[in-house]
Amino acid sequence: MISEEDVERHLDALERLGDKAAIARADADYAAELLKTVYAHEYLKSELPRAADREAEAYASDRYRQALEEKRQTFLAAEKLRHERAWRERVIDAWQTMSANKRGKI
């Protein structure tokens, strides 16, 4: 059985998670857009004559790989918080169901 103290702990954690999750999501969205900007910058600074070669050079650049890794890390952080929120909500849902079942037996 899930105790009321456990539920209170999960509710408090959910409240604190709100801001963290919003910031993580904003960071992930920003990193995704920044990746496009880095690609465009790297593409435009290339002096190669063919577009396909400029594209390949942009994708192979250190700055693009760095931006790609930043995107990965911010997405990972946002997903971890999303998973934590879902898990805490499931615990609370289970407690509500158990409590309702217990009241139904009385």
PDB file of C-alpha atoms in Angstrom:
ATOM      1  CA  MET A   1       0.000   0.000   0.000  1.00  0.00           C
ATOM      2  CA  ILE A   2       1.222   3.497  -0.833  1.00  0.00           C
ATOM      3  CA  SER A   3       1.181   5.770   2.200  1.00  0.00           C
ATOM      4  CA  GLU A   4      -0.232   9.272   2.291  1.00  0.00           C
ATOM      5  CA  GLU A   5       3.254  10.520   3.168  1.00  0.00           C
ATOM      6  CA  ASP A   6       4.574   8.971  -0.047  1.00  0.00           C
ATOM      7  CA  VAL A   7       1.830  10.662  -2.028  1.00  0.00           C
ATOM      8  CA  GLU A   8       2.583  14.018  -0.400  1.00  0.00           C
ATOM      9  CA  ARG A   9       6.259  13.570  -1.260  1.00  0.00           C
ATOM     10  CA  HIS A  10       5.353  12.855  -4.896  1.00  0.00           C
ATOM     11  CA  LEU A  11       2.998  15.833  -5.047  1.00  0.00           C
ATOM     12  CA  ASP A  12       5.684  18.135  -3.646  1.00  0.00           C
ATOM     13  CA  ALA A  13       8.195  16.784  -6.148  1.00  0.00           C
ATOM     14  CA  LEU A  14       5.726  17.304  -9.001  1.00  0.00           C
ATOM     15  CA  GLU A  15       5.326  20.923  -7.982  1.00  0.00           C
ATOM     16  CA  ARG A  16       9.096  21.452  -8.017  1.00  0.00           C
ATOM     17  CA  LEU A  17       9.397  19.614 -11.320  1.00  0.00           C
ATOM     18  CA  GLY A  18       7.232  22.113 -13.181  1.00  0.00           C
ATOM     19  CA  ASP A  19       9.845  24.826 -13.570  1.00  0.00           C
ATOM     20  CA  LYS A  20      12.678  22.365 -14.188  1.00  0.00           C
ATOM     21  CA  ALA A  21      10.694  20.606 -16.911  1.00  0.00           C
ATOM     22  CA  ALA A  22       9.748  23.875 -18.584  1.00  0.00           C
ATOM     23  CA  ILE A  23      13.354  25.068 -18.610  1.00  0.00           C
ATOM     24  CA  ALA A  24      14.607  21.714 -19.904  1.00  0.00           C
ATOM     25  CA  ARG A  25      12.024  21.731 -22.689  1.00  0.00           C
ATOM     26  CA  ALA A  26      12.912  25.311 -23.643  1.00  0.00           C
ATOM     27  CA  ASP A  27      16.602  24.371 -23.667  1.00  0.00           C
ATOM     28  CA  ALA A  28      15.898  21.380 -25.918  1.00  0.00           C
ATOM     29  CA  ASP A  29      13.868  23.502 -28.339  1.00  0.00           C
ATOM     30  CA  TYR A  30      16.578  26.159 -28.349  1.00  0.00           C
ATOM     31  CA  ALA A  31      19.300  23.590 -29.016  1.00  0.00           C
ATOM     32  CA  ALA A  32      17.309  22.188 -31.945  1.00  0.00           C
ATOM     33  CA  GLU A  33      16.996  25.639 -33.494  1.00  0.00           C
ATOM     34  CA  LEU A  34      20.619  26.478 -32.735  1.00  0.00           C
ATOM     35  CA  LEU A  35      21.693  23.361 -34.625  1.00  0.00           C
ATOM     36  CA  LYS A  36      20.046  24.768 -37.759  1.00  0.00           C
ATOM     37  CA  THR A  37      21.814  28.074 -37.246  1.00  0.00           C
ATOM     38  CA  VAL A  38      25.187  26.386 -36.796  1.00  0.00           C
ATOM     39  CA  TYR A  39      24.612  24.346 -39.950  1.00  0.00           C
ATOM     40  CA  ALA A  40      23.721  27.474 -41.928  1.00  0.00           C
ATOM     41  CA  HIS A  41      26.761  29.332 -40.626  1.00  0.00           C
ATOM     42  CA  GLU A  42      29.103  26.457 -41.442  1.00  0.00           C
ATOM     43  CA  TYR A  43      27.513  26.028 -44.877  1.00  0.00           C
ATOM     44  CA  LEU A  44      27.864  29.709 -45.739  1.00  0.00           C
ATOM     45  CA  LYS A  45      31.467  29.997 -44.583  1.00  0.00           C
ATOM     46  CA  SER A  46      32.523  27.123 -46.845  1.00  0.00           C
ATOM     47  CA  GLU A  47      34.355  28.152 -49.988  1.00  0.00           C
ATOM     48  CA  LEU A  48      33.754  24.903 -51.838  1.00  0.00           C
ATOM     49  CA  PRO A  49      32.110  25.356 -55.250  1.00  0.00           C
ATOM     50  CA  ARG A  50      29.433  22.645 -55.113  1.00  0.00           C
ATOM     51  CA  ALA A  51      26.439  22.827 -52.770  1.00  0.00           C
ATOM     52  CA  ALA A  52      26.769  19.146 -51.862  1.00  0.00           C
ATOM     53  CA  ASP A  53      30.379  19.707 -50.825  1.00  0.00           C
ATOM     54  CA  ARG A  54      29.462  22.759 -48.717  1.00  0.00           C
ATOM     55  CA  GLU A  55      26.716  20.705 -47.071  1.00  0.00           C
ATOM     56  CA  ALA A  56      29.109  17.850 -46.287  1.00  0.00           C
ATOM     57  CA  GLU A  57      31.660  20.270 -44.877  1.00  0.00           C
ATOM     58  CA  ALA A  58      29.020  21.916 -42.688  1.00  0.00           C
ATOM     59  CA  TYR A  59      27.821  18.571 -41.292  1.00  0.00           C
ATOM     60  CA  ALA A  60      31.403  17.431 -40.673  1.00  0.00           C
ATOM     61  CA  SER A  61      32.457  20.596 -38.865  1.00  0.00           C
ATOM     62  CA  ASP A  62      33.474  20.505 -35.224  1.00  0.00           C
ATOM     63  CA  ARG A  63      31.010  23.267 -34.370  1.00  0.00           C
ATOM     64  CA  TYR A  64      28.112  21.302 -35.893  1.00  0.00           C
ATOM     65  CA  ARG A  65      29.069  18.140 -33.992  1.00  0.00           C
ATOM     66  CA  GLN A  66      29.297  20.175 -30.799  1.00  0.00           C
ATOM     67  CA  ALA A  67      25.831  21.678 -31.391  1.00  0.00           C
ATOM     68  CA  LEU A  68      24.475  18.214 -32.163  1.00  0.00           C
ATOM     69  CA  GLU A  69      25.839  16.915 -28.847  1.00  0.00           C
ATOM     70  CA  GLU A  70      24.309  19.897 -27.025  1.00  0.00           C
ATOM     71  CA  LYS A  71      20.974  19.087 -28.646  1.00  0.00           C
ATOM     72  CA  ARG A  72      21.313  15.472 -27.514  1.00  0.00           C
ATOM     73  CA  GLN A  73      22.097  16.435 -23.931  1.00  0.00           C
ATOM     74  CA  THR A  74      19.256  18.940 -23.623  1.00  0.00           C
ATOM     75  CA  PHE A  75      16.777  16.495 -25.137  1.00  0.00           C
ATOM     76  CA  LEU A  76      17.957  13.789 -22.748  1.00  0.00           C
ATOM     77  CA  ALA A  77      17.518  16.093 -19.732  1.00  0.00           C
ATOM     78  CA  ALA A  78      14.000  17.043 -20.836  1.00  0.00           C
ATOM     79  CA  GLU A  79      13.039  13.406 -21.394  1.00  0.00           C
ATOM     80  CA  LYS A  80      14.330  12.366 -17.969  1.00  0.00           C
ATOM     81  CA  LEU A  81      12.141  15.005 -16.339  1.00  0.00           C
ATOM     82  CA  ARG A  82       9.168  13.990 -18.471  1.00  0.00           C
ATOM     83  CA  HIS A  83       9.672  10.390 -17.393  1.00  0.00           C
ATOM     84  CA  GLU A  84       9.966  11.392 -13.728  1.00  0.00           C
ATOM     85  CA  ARG A  85       6.750  13.392 -13.953  1.00  0.00           C
ATOM     86  CA  ALA A  86       4.899  10.476 -15.568  1.00  0.00           C
ATOM     87  CA  TRP A  87       6.225   8.038 -12.953  1.00  0.00           C
ATOM     88  CA  ARG A  88       5.163  10.260 -10.045  1.00  0.00           C
ATOM     89  CA  GLU A  89       1.724  10.738 -11.597  1.00  0.00           C
ATOM     90  CA  ARG A  90       1.342   6.952 -11.939  1.00  0.00           C
ATOM     91  CA  VAL A  91       2.185   6.468  -8.259  1.00  0.00           C
ATOM     92  CA  ILE A  92      -0.458   9.035  -7.308  1.00  0.00           C
ATOM     93  CA  ASP A  93      -2.996   7.408  -9.643  1.00  0.00           C
ATOM     94  CA  ALA A  94      -2.284   4.014  -8.080  1.00  0.00           C
ATOM     95  CA  TRP A  95      -2.775   5.476  -4.606  1.00  0.00           C
ATOM     96  CA  GLN A  96      -6.083   7.035  -5.660  1.00  0.00           C
ATOM     97  CA  THR A  97      -7.281   3.706  -7.045  1.00  0.00           C
ATOM     98  CA  MET A  98      -6.197   1.816  -3.914  1.00  0.00           C
ATOM     99  CA  SER A  99      -7.869   4.390  -1.695  1.00  0.00           C
ATOM    100  CA  ALA A 100     -11.101   4.197  -3.683  1.00  0.00           C
ATOM    101  CA  ASN A 101     -11.043   0.401  -3.542  1.00  0.00           C
ATOM    102  CA  LYS A 102     -10.443   0.520   0.216  1.00  0.00           C
ATOM    103  CA  ARG A 103     -13.371   2.913   0.715  1.00  0.00           C
ATOM    104  CA  GLY A 104     -15.570   0.650  -1.390  1.00  0.00           C
ATOM    105  CA  LYS A 105     -14.903  -2.270   0.946  1.00  0.00           C
ATOM    106  CA  ILE A 106     -15.907  -0.370   4.079  1.00  0.00           C
TER     107      ILE A 106
END
